[in-house]
PDB file of C-alpha atoms in Angstrom:
ATOM      1  CA  MET A   1     153.481  33.456  62.244  1.00  0.00           C
ATOM      2  CA  ALA A   2     153.335  30.473  59.931  1.00  0.00           C
ATOM      3  CA  TYR A   3     149.595  31.035  59.425  1.00  0.00           C
ATOM      4  CA  ILE A   4     150.184  34.680  58.465  1.00  0.00           C
ATOM      5  CA  ALA A   5     152.803  33.597  55.934  1.00  0.00           C
ATOM      6  CA  MET A   6     150.546  30.853  54.581  1.00  0.00           C
ATOM      7  CA  ALA A   7     147.616  33.267  54.142  1.00  0.00           C
ATOM      8  CA  THR A   8     149.932  35.725  52.389  1.00  0.00           C
ATOM      9  CA  GLY A   9     151.155  32.967  50.076  1.00  0.00           C
ATOM     10  CA  PHE A  10     147.628  31.983  49.082  1.00  0.00           C
ATOM     11  CA  LEU A  11     146.728  35.650  48.560  1.00  0.00           C
ATOM     12  CA  LEU A  12     149.776  36.087  46.314  1.00  0.00           C
ATOM     13  CA  ILE A  13     148.743  33.033  44.272  1.00  0.00           C
ATOM     14  CA  LEU A  14     145.266  34.487  43.798  1.00  0.00           C
ATOM     15  CA  ILE A  15     146.637  37.945  42.911  1.00  0.00           C
ATOM     16  CA  GLY A  16     149.042  36.407  40.413  1.00  0.00           C
ATOM     17  CA  PHE A  17     146.397  34.338  38.670  1.00  0.00           C
ATOM     18  CA  TYR A  18     144.022  37.308  38.591  1.00  0.00           C
ATOM     19  CA  GLY A  19     146.715  39.423  36.957  1.00  0.00           C
ATOM     20  CA  ALA A  20     147.585  36.706  34.464  1.00  0.00           C
ATOM     21  CA  LEU A  21     143.943  36.364  33.449  1.00  0.00           C
ATOM     22  CA  THR A  22     143.016  40.050  33.225  1.00  0.00           C
ATOM     23  CA  ASN A  23     146.100  41.657  31.656  1.00  0.00           C
ATOM     24  CA  ARG A  24     146.495  41.720  27.885  1.00  0.00           C
ATOM     25  CA  ASN A  25     150.181  42.656  27.763  1.00  0.00           C
ATOM     26  CA  LEU A  26     152.432  39.583  27.519  1.00  0.00           C
ATOM     27  CA  LEU A  27     155.118  40.981  29.848  1.00  0.00           C
ATOM     28  CA  ARG A  28     152.513  41.835  32.486  1.00  0.00           C
ATOM     29  CA  MET A  29     151.179  38.266  32.302  1.00  0.00           C
ATOM     30  CA  ILE A  30     154.703  36.919  32.893  1.00  0.00           C
ATOM     31  CA  ILE A  31     155.131  39.290  35.875  1.00  0.00           C
ATOM     32  CA  ALA A  32     151.869  37.934  37.309  1.00  0.00           C
ATOM     33  CA  PHE A  33     153.132  34.368  36.892  1.00  0.00           C
ATOM     34  CA  THR A  34     156.328  35.155  38.815  1.00  0.00           C
ATOM     35  CA  ILE A  35     154.207  36.586  41.664  1.00  0.00           C
ATOM     36  CA  ALA A  36     152.104  33.396  41.790  1.00  0.00           C
ATOM     37  CA  ASP A  37     155.381  31.403  41.786  1.00  0.00           C
ATOM     38  CA  THR A  38     156.628  33.330  44.833  1.00  0.00           C
ATOM     39  CA  GLY A  39     153.309  32.679  46.577  1.00  0.00           C
ATOM     40  CA  VAL A  40     153.606  28.911  46.051  1.00  0.00           C
ATOM     41  CA  ASN A  41     157.135  28.957  47.506  1.00  0.00           C
ATOM     42  CA  ILE A  42     155.979  30.877  50.588  1.00  0.00           C
ATOM     43  CA  VAL A  43     153.123  28.391  51.155  1.00  0.00           C
ATOM     44  CA  ILE A  44     155.470  25.373  51.011  1.00  0.00           C
ATOM     45  CA  VAL A  45     157.988  26.904  53.432  1.00  0.00           C
ATOM     46  CA  ALA A  46     155.178  27.948  55.811  1.00  0.00           C
ATOM     47  CA  ILE A  47     153.790  24.385  55.804  1.00  0.00           C
ATOM     48  CA  GLY A  48     157.195  23.037  56.844  1.00  0.00           C
ATOM     49  CA  TYR A  49     157.627  25.575  59.654  1.00  0.00           C
ATOM     50  CA  MET A  50     157.470  24.226  63.206  1.00  0.00           C
ATOM     51  CA  HIS A  51     156.992  26.562  66.139  1.00  0.00           C
ATOM     52  CA  GLY A  52     159.913  27.100  68.513  1.00  0.00           C
ATOM     53  CA  ARG A  53     162.582  25.410  66.383  1.00  0.00           C
ATOM     54  CA  THR A  54     165.624  26.829  64.582  1.00  0.00           C
ATOM     55  CA  ALA A  55     167.103  26.643  61.118  1.00  0.00           C
ATOM     56  CA  PRO A  56     168.427  23.224  60.011  1.00  0.00           C
ATOM     57  CA  ILE A  57     172.132  23.986  60.450  1.00  0.00           C
ATOM     58  CA  LEU A  58     174.269  21.820  62.742  1.00  0.00           C
ATOM     59  CA  ASP A  59     176.920  23.773  64.670  1.00  0.00           C
ATOM     60  CA  SER A  60     178.113  24.252  68.257  1.00  0.00           C
ATOM     61  CA  THR A  61     174.713  25.377  69.554  1.00  0.00           C
ATOM     62  CA  VAL A  62     172.719  22.572  67.906  1.00  0.00           C
ATOM     63  CA  SER A  63     174.560  19.260  68.146  1.00  0.00           C
ATOM     64  CA  ALA A  64     173.825  16.270  65.954  1.00  0.00           C
ATOM     65  CA  ALA A  65     172.456  14.255  68.883  1.00  0.00           C
ATOM     66  CA  GLU A  66     169.634  16.654  69.737  1.00  0.00           C
ATOM     67  CA  ALA A  67     169.024  17.865  66.207  1.00  0.00           C
ATOM     68  CA  VAL A  68     165.835  15.811  65.799  1.00  0.00           C
ATOM     69  CA  THR A  69     164.025  17.757  68.498  1.00  0.00           C
ATOM     70  CA  ARG A  70     165.437  21.195  67.765  1.00  0.00           C
ATOM     71  CA  ILE A  71     165.598  21.861  64.028  1.00  0.00           C
ATOM     72  CA  ILE A  72     163.011  22.257  61.285  1.00  0.00           C
ATOM     73  CA  ASP A  73     162.580  19.591  58.622  1.00  0.00           C
ATOM     74  CA  PRO A  74     164.913  20.710  55.815  1.00  0.00           C
ATOM     75  CA  VAL A  75     163.132  18.781  53.044  1.00  0.00           C
ATOM     76  CA  PRO A  76     160.493  21.467  52.187  1.00  0.00           C
ATOM     77  CA  GLN A  77     163.232  24.089  52.155  1.00  0.00           C
ATOM     78  CA  ALA A  78     165.295  22.000  49.735  1.00  0.00           C
ATOM     79  CA  LEU A  79     162.228  21.582  47.524  1.00  0.00           C
ATOM     80  CA  VAL A  80     161.627  25.343  47.513  1.00  0.00           C
ATOM     81  CA  LEU A  81     165.306  25.961  46.746  1.00  0.00           C
ATOM     82  CA  THR A  82     164.926  23.800  43.645  1.00  0.00           C
ATOM     83  CA  ALA A  83     161.603  25.448  42.754  1.00  0.00           C
ATOM     84  CA  ILE A  84     163.144  28.948  42.825  1.00  0.00           C
ATOM     85  CA  VAL A  85     165.849  27.977  40.339  1.00  0.00           C
ATOM     86  CA  ILE A  86     163.365  26.181  38.083  1.00  0.00           C
ATOM     87  CA  GLY A  87     161.082  29.223  38.301  1.00  0.00           C
ATOM     88  CA  VAL A  88     163.822  31.454  36.929  1.00  0.00           C
ATOM     89  CA  GLY A  89     164.295  29.008  34.056  1.00  0.00           C
ATOM     90  CA  VAL A  90     160.575  28.984  33.279  1.00  0.00           C
ATOM     91  CA  THR A  91     160.447  32.786  33.453  1.00  0.00           C
ATOM     92  CA  ALA A  92     163.378  33.069  31.042  1.00  0.00           C
ATOM     93  CA  LEU A  93     161.636  30.659  28.638  1.00  0.00           C
ATOM     94  CA  MET A  94     158.393  32.659  28.785  1.00  0.00           C
ATOM     95  CA  LEU A  95     160.297  35.905  28.171  1.00  0.00           C
ATOM     96  CA  THR A  96     162.038  34.339  25.171  1.00  0.00           C
ATOM     97  CA  TYR A  97     158.698  33.317  23.688  1.00  0.00           C
ATOM     98  CA  ALA A  98     157.295  36.798  24.359  1.00  0.00           C
ATOM     99  CA  TYR A  99     160.247  38.377  22.526  1.00  0.00           C
ATOM    100  CA  LYS A 100     159.882  35.971  19.615  1.00  0.00           C
ATOM    101  CA  LEU A 101     156.166  36.785  19.361  1.00  0.00           C
ATOM    102  CA  TYR A 102     157.017  40.491  19.434  1.00  0.00           C
ATOM    103  CA  GLU A 103     159.530  39.975  16.623  1.00  0.00           C
ATOM    104  CA  ARG A 104     156.865  38.314  14.479  1.00  0.00           C
ATOM    105  CA  LYS A 105     153.948  40.658  15.100  1.00  0.00           C
ATOM    106  CA  GLY A 106     155.410  43.914  16.402  1.00  0.00           C
ATOM    107  CA  THR A 107     153.086  44.030  19.380  1.00  0.00           C
ATOM    108  CA  LEU A 108     152.854  42.544  22.867  1.00  0.00           C
ATOM    109  CA  ASP A 109     149.057  42.603  22.973  1.00  0.00           C
ATOM    110  CA  ILE A 110     147.782  39.055  23.372  1.00  0.00           C
ATOM    111  CA  ALA A 111     144.601  39.914  21.451  1.00  0.00           C
ATOM    112  CA  GLN A 112     146.660  40.602  18.299  1.00  0.00           C
ATOM    113  CA  HIS A 113     148.172  37.101  18.205  1.00  0.00           C
ATOM    114  CA  THR A 114     145.371  35.296  16.424  1.00  0.00           C
ATOM    115  CA  GLU A 115     147.184  32.453  14.625  1.00  0.00           C
ATOM    116  CA  LEU A 116     145.347  29.759  16.542  1.00  0.00           C
ATOM    117  CA  LYS A 117     141.902  31.372  16.325  1.00  0.00           C
ATOM    118  CA  TRP A 118     139.574  30.764  13.448  1.00  0.00           C
TER     119      TRP A 118
ATOM    120  CA  MET B   1     160.663  37.835  70.765  1.00  0.00           C
ATOM    121  CA  THR B   2     157.742  35.937  69.336  1.00  0.00           C
ATOM    122  CA  VAL B   3     155.527  39.018  69.440  1.00  0.00           C
ATOM    123  CA  LEU B   4     158.193  41.022  67.633  1.00  0.00           C
ATOM    124  CA  MET B   5     158.562  38.327  64.962  1.00  0.00           C
ATOM    125  CA  THR B   6     154.790  38.163  64.489  1.00  0.00           C
ATOM    126  CA  ALA B   7     154.531  41.950  64.161  1.00  0.00           C
ATOM    127  CA  MET B   8     157.405  41.980  61.651  1.00  0.00           C
ATOM    128  CA  SER B   9     155.817  39.212  59.599  1.00  0.00           C
ATOM    129  CA  ILE B  10     152.494  41.082  59.548  1.00  0.00           C
ATOM    130  CA  VAL B  11     154.249  44.242  58.331  1.00  0.00           C
ATOM    131  CA  PHE B  12     156.212  42.411  55.641  1.00  0.00           C
ATOM    132  CA  CYS B  13     153.179  40.416  54.495  1.00  0.00           C
ATOM    133  CA  SER B  14     151.022  43.513  54.077  1.00  0.00           C
ATOM    134  CA  ALA B  15     153.838  45.303  52.243  1.00  0.00           C
ATOM    135  CA  MET B  16     154.232  42.275  49.974  1.00  0.00           C
ATOM    136  CA  ILE B  17     150.538  42.188  49.110  1.00  0.00           C
ATOM    137  CA  GLY B  18     150.618  45.928  48.398  1.00  0.00           C
ATOM    138  CA  ALA B  19     153.604  45.545  46.089  1.00  0.00           C
ATOM    139  CA  ALA B  20     151.896  42.640  44.306  1.00  0.00           C
ATOM    140  CA  LEU B  21     148.791  44.766  43.738  1.00  0.00           C
ATOM    141  CA  VAL B  22     150.987  47.560  42.337  1.00  0.00           C
ATOM    142  CA  ALA B  23     152.670  45.053  40.010  1.00  0.00           C
ATOM    143  CA  ILE B  24     149.338  43.690  38.776  1.00  0.00           C
ATOM    144  CA  HIS B  25     147.396  46.916  38.444  1.00  0.00           C
ATOM    145  CA  ALA B  26     147.687  48.065  34.825  1.00  0.00           C
ATOM    146  CA  ARG B  27     145.177  50.893  34.664  1.00  0.00           C
ATOM    147  CA  ASN B  28     145.874  54.649  34.502  1.00  0.00           C
ATOM    148  CA  GLY B  29     148.761  54.167  32.088  1.00  0.00           C
ATOM    149  CA  GLN B  30     151.178  52.766  34.661  1.00  0.00           C
ATOM    150  CA  SER B  31     154.522  52.042  33.060  1.00  0.00           C
ATOM    151  CA  LEU B  32     156.015  48.587  32.628  1.00  0.00           C
ATOM    152  CA  PRO B  33     159.307  49.221  34.548  1.00  0.00           C
ATOM    153  CA  ILE B  34     157.284  50.121  37.651  1.00  0.00           C
ATOM    154  CA  ALA B  35     155.474  46.779  37.424  1.00  0.00           C
ATOM    155  CA  ILE B  36     158.791  44.929  37.021  1.00  0.00           C
ATOM    156  CA  LEU B  37     160.328  46.709  40.021  1.00  0.00           C
ATOM    157  CA  ALA B  38     157.235  46.002  42.128  1.00  0.00           C
ATOM    158  CA  ALA B  39     157.490  42.296  41.263  1.00  0.00           C
ATOM    159  CA  GLY B  40     161.148  42.400  42.347  1.00  0.00           C
ATOM    160  CA  LEU B  41     160.059  44.066  45.583  1.00  0.00           C
ATOM    161  CA  VAL B  42     157.629  41.208  46.234  1.00  0.00           C
ATOM    162  CA  SER B  43     160.526  38.741  45.898  1.00  0.00           C
ATOM    163  CA  LEU B  44     162.698  40.844  48.209  1.00  0.00           C
ATOM    164  CA  PHE B  45     160.027  40.924  50.935  1.00  0.00           C
ATOM    165  CA  ALA B  46     159.511  37.189  50.407  1.00  0.00           C
ATOM    166  CA  SER B  47     163.213  36.606  51.111  1.00  0.00           C
ATOM    167  CA  VAL B  48     162.918  38.460  54.443  1.00  0.00           C
ATOM    168  CA  LEU B  49     159.838  36.357  55.228  1.00  0.00           C
ATOM    169  CA  PHE B  50     161.830  33.183  54.501  1.00  0.00           C
ATOM    170  CA  LEU B  51     164.447  34.387  56.986  1.00  0.00           C
ATOM    171  CA  ILE B  52     161.715  34.849  59.631  1.00  0.00           C
ATOM    172  CA  LEU B  53     160.430  31.345  58.828  1.00  0.00           C
ATOM    173  CA  ALA B  54     163.913  29.924  59.712  1.00  0.00           C
ATOM    174  CA  ALA B  55     165.012  29.127  56.153  1.00  0.00           C
ATOM    175  CA  PRO B  56     168.197  31.180  55.587  1.00  0.00           C
ATOM    176  CA  ASP B  57     169.360  29.214  52.540  1.00  0.00           C
ATOM    177  CA  VAL B  58     166.054  29.795  50.765  1.00  0.00           C
ATOM    178  CA  ALA B  59     166.243  33.476  51.740  1.00  0.00           C
ATOM    179  CA  MET B  60     169.705  33.831  50.158  1.00  0.00           C
ATOM    180  CA  THR B  61     168.620  32.098  46.953  1.00  0.00           C
ATOM    181  CA  GLU B  62     165.397  34.105  46.706  1.00  0.00           C
ATOM    182  CA  ALA B  63     167.216  37.411  47.183  1.00  0.00           C
ATOM    183  CA  ALA B  64     169.926  36.599  44.637  1.00  0.00           C
ATOM    184  CA  ILE B  65     168.029  34.671  41.970  1.00  0.00           C
ATOM    185  CA  GLY B  66     164.337  35.374  42.511  1.00  0.00           C
ATOM    186  CA  SER B  67     164.769  39.092  43.037  1.00  0.00           C
ATOM    187  CA  GLY B  68     168.014  40.008  41.273  1.00  0.00           C
ATOM    188  CA  LEU B  69     168.273  37.731  38.277  1.00  0.00           C
ATOM    189  CA  THR B  70     164.559  37.808  37.420  1.00  0.00           C
ATOM    190  CA  THR B  71     164.465  41.624  37.463  1.00  0.00           C
ATOM    191  CA  PHE B  72     167.580  41.682  35.292  1.00  0.00           C
ATOM    192  CA  LEU B  73     165.964  39.269  32.817  1.00  0.00           C
ATOM    193  CA  PHE B  74     162.815  41.382  32.580  1.00  0.00           C
ATOM    194  CA  PHE B  75     164.774  44.583  31.963  1.00  0.00           C
ATOM    195  CA  PHE B  76     167.004  42.795  29.428  1.00  0.00           C
ATOM    196  CA  VAL B  77     163.991  41.677  27.382  1.00  0.00           C
ATOM    197  CA  LEU B  78     162.297  45.070  27.802  1.00  0.00           C
ATOM    198  CA  ALA B  79     165.402  46.872  26.486  1.00  0.00           C
ATOM    199  CA  ARG B  80     165.532  44.524  23.486  1.00  0.00           C
ATOM    200  CA  ILE B  81     161.857  45.089  22.731  1.00  0.00           C
ATOM    201  CA  ARG B  82     162.307  48.854  22.991  1.00  0.00           C
ATOM    202  CA  ALA B  83     165.365  48.761  20.707  1.00  0.00           C
ATOM    203  CA  SER B  84     163.526  46.781  18.064  1.00  0.00           C
ATOM    204  CA  ALA B  85     160.496  49.057  18.448  1.00  0.00           C
ATOM    205  CA  GLN B  86     162.607  52.125  17.717  1.00  0.00           C
ATOM    206  CA  SER B  87     164.727  50.703  14.897  1.00  0.00           C
ATOM    207  CA  GLY B  88     162.275  48.284  13.325  1.00  0.00           C
ATOM    208  CA  THR B  89     160.654  49.877  10.310  1.00  0.00           C
ATOM    209  CA  SER B  90     159.044  46.620   9.258  1.00  0.00           C
ATOM    210  CA  HIS B  91     156.768  46.608  12.289  1.00  0.00           C
ATOM    211  CA  SER B  92     153.734  48.747  11.806  1.00  0.00           C
ATOM    212  CA  GLY B  93     152.621  49.479  15.325  1.00  0.00           C
ATOM    213  CA  GLY B  94     155.680  49.659  17.511  1.00  0.00           C
ATOM    214  CA  GLU B  95     153.353  49.555  20.500  1.00  0.00           C
ATOM    215  CA  TYR B  96     154.871  47.593  23.366  1.00  0.00           C
ATOM    216  CA  ASP B  97     153.110  48.959  26.407  1.00  0.00           C
TER     217      ASP B  97
END
């Protein structure tokens, strides 16, 4: 199960980078980056998964004494939780830049933005 | 139980890869809102996969922020670009797609 998720995560990273490199529309490039972002998150959570254990929540069924042998390491999940929120911030920043570029040039085609080419 | 979980993860993973390919594929004049919705669908399937991988907190955050808020942001920017494409007479092309 974890290997299936890990393979899917790597495939999503590759699909996202392929889309970011082959599309010329700025919004489509940002969509591809969000897909690659999701793939990275899936890979990290799948690495932290341990077979036969439950979610890291202490309650009446999983006591604190036996938690070490029964729950999954919550550190990768906390890292991914932070990465999701930061990913939304990065996506919003990229969308802002895309809108500002559209305001200047009137097009979203990346081939039309030639200020740094000479 | 384990067989059921494995079968479910295979189904969700293949659906996620299909949605990602739909979001990336730009030929045949496919519209931009379809690509945005397909990217949101990838995040939604990813949240179910996080739940299968025993990470319910990550699943909640991915469904709310990664799927909901990101799709909203994309449509917000797309609506602004469309509004300035229709009203803006200074821009020559008005081509956003």
